[in-house]
Short mmCIF file of C-alpha atoms in Angstrom, two decimals:
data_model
loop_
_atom_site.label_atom_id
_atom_site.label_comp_id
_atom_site.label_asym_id
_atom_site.label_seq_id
_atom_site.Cartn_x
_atom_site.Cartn_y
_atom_site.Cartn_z
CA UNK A 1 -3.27 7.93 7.34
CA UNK A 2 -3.98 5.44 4.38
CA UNK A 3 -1.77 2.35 4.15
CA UNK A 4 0.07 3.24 0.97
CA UNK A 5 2.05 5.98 0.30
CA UNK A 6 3.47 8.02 -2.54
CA UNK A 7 6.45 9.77 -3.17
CA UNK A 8 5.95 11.72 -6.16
CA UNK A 9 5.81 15.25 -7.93
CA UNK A 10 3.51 17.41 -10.20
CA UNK A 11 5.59 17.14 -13.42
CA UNK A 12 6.21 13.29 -13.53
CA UNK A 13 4.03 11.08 -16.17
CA UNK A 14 4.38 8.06 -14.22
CA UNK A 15 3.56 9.57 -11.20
CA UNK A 16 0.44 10.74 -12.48
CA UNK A 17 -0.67 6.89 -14.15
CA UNK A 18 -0.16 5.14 -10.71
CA UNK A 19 -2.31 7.53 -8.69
CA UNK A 20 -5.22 7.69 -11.73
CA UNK A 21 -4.71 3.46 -11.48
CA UNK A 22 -4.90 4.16 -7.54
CA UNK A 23 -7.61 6.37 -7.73
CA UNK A 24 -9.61 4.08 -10.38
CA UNK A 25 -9.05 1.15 -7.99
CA UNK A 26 -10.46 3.49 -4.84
CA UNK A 27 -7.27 3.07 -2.88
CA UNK A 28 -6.37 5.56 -0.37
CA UNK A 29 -3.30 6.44 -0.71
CA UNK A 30 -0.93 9.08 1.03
CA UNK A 31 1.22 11.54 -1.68
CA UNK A 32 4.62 13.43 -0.71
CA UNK A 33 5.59 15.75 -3.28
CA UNK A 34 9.88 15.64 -2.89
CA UNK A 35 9.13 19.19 -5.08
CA UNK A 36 7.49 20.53 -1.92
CA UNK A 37 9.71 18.97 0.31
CA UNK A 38 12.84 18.33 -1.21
CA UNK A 39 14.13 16.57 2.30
CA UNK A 40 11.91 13.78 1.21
CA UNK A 41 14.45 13.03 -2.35
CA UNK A 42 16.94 11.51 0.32
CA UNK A 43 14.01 9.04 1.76
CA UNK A 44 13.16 8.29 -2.42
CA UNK A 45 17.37 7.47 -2.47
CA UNK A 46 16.94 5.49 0.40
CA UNK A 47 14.36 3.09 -1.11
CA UNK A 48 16.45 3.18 -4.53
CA UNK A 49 19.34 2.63 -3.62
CA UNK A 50 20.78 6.24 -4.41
CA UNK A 51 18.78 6.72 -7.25
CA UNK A 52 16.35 9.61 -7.39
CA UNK A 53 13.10 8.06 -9.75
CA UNK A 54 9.99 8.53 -8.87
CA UNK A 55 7.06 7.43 -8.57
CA UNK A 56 8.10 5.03 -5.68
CA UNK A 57 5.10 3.65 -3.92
CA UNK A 58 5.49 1.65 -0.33
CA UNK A 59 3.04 -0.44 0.52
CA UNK A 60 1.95 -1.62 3.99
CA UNK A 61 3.80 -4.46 4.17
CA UNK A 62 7.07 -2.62 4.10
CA UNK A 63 7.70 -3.46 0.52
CA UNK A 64 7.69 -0.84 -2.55
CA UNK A 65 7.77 -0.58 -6.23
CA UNK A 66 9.55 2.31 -8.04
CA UNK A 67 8.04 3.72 -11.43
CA UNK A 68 5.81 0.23 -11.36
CA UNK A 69 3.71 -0.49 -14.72
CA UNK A 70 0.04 -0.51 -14.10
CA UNK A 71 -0.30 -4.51 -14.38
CA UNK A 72 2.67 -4.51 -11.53
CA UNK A 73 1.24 -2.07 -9.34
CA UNK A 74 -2.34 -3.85 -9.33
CA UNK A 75 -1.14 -7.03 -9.50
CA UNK A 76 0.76 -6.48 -5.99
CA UNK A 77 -2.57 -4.26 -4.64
CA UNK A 78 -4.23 -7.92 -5.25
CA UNK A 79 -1.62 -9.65 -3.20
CA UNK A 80 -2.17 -7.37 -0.57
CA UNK A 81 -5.77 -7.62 -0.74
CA UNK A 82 -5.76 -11.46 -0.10
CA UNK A 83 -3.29 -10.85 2.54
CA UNK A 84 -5.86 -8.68 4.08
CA UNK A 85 -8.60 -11.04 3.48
CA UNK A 86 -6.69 -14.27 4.91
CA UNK A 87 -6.31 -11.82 8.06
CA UNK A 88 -9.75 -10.99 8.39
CA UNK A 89 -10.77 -14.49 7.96
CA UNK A 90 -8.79 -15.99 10.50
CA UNK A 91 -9.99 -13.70 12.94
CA UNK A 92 -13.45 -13.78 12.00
CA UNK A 93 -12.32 -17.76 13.18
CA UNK A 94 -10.52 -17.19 16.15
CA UNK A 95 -13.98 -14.91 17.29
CA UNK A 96 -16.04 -17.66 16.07
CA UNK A 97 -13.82 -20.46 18.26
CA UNK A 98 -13.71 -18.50 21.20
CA UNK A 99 -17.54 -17.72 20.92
CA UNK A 100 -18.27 -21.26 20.93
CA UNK A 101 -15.93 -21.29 23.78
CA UNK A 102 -17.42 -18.84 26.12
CA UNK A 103 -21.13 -20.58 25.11
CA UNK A 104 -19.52 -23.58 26.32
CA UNK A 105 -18.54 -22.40 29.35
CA UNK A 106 -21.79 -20.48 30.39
CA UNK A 107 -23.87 -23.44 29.52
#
């Protein structure tokens, strides 16, 4: 299961531009089609606060976007990215401390 996912359905323009930016971008990416399952429309009113547009996109973080422009949408895929990396980093740190640690220990 990817991080990000899609509601979204065949017919719909913008839904089409935020998975061709998605898929330019190589982001994985989970789609529900609320034409295939048209339980999911009341999940796409949830996030929009009764409205039923589409594309809405929910990231990872719990946040989403509905019918985002491509600058928006990769601008907050960035954001998300350096989350990721600050993450990464400060465990790659923690494993390096604790390393160091265990070194100092055995010596």
């Amino acid at each position: 299961m990817s991080q990000i996912t899609m509601y979204s359905a065949d017919w719909c323009g913008d839904c089409r531009r935020s998975k061709r930016l998605l898929d330019e971008l190589n982001v994985a990416y989970d789609v529900i089609d609320v034409e295939k399952d048209p339980t999911q429309i009341e999940k796409v009113m949830e996030y929009n606060n009764g409205a039923k547009s589409i594309p809405v996109v929910v990231f990872s973080d719990g946040t989403h976007m509905t019918e985002p422009s491509d600058p928006d949408l990769r601008k907050k895929l960035e954001e998300l990215n350096s989350e990721q990396m600050c993450l990464v980093k400060l465990l790659l740190l923690s494993i390096v401390h604790m390393a160091h640690f265990v070194y100092q220990l055995i010596s």
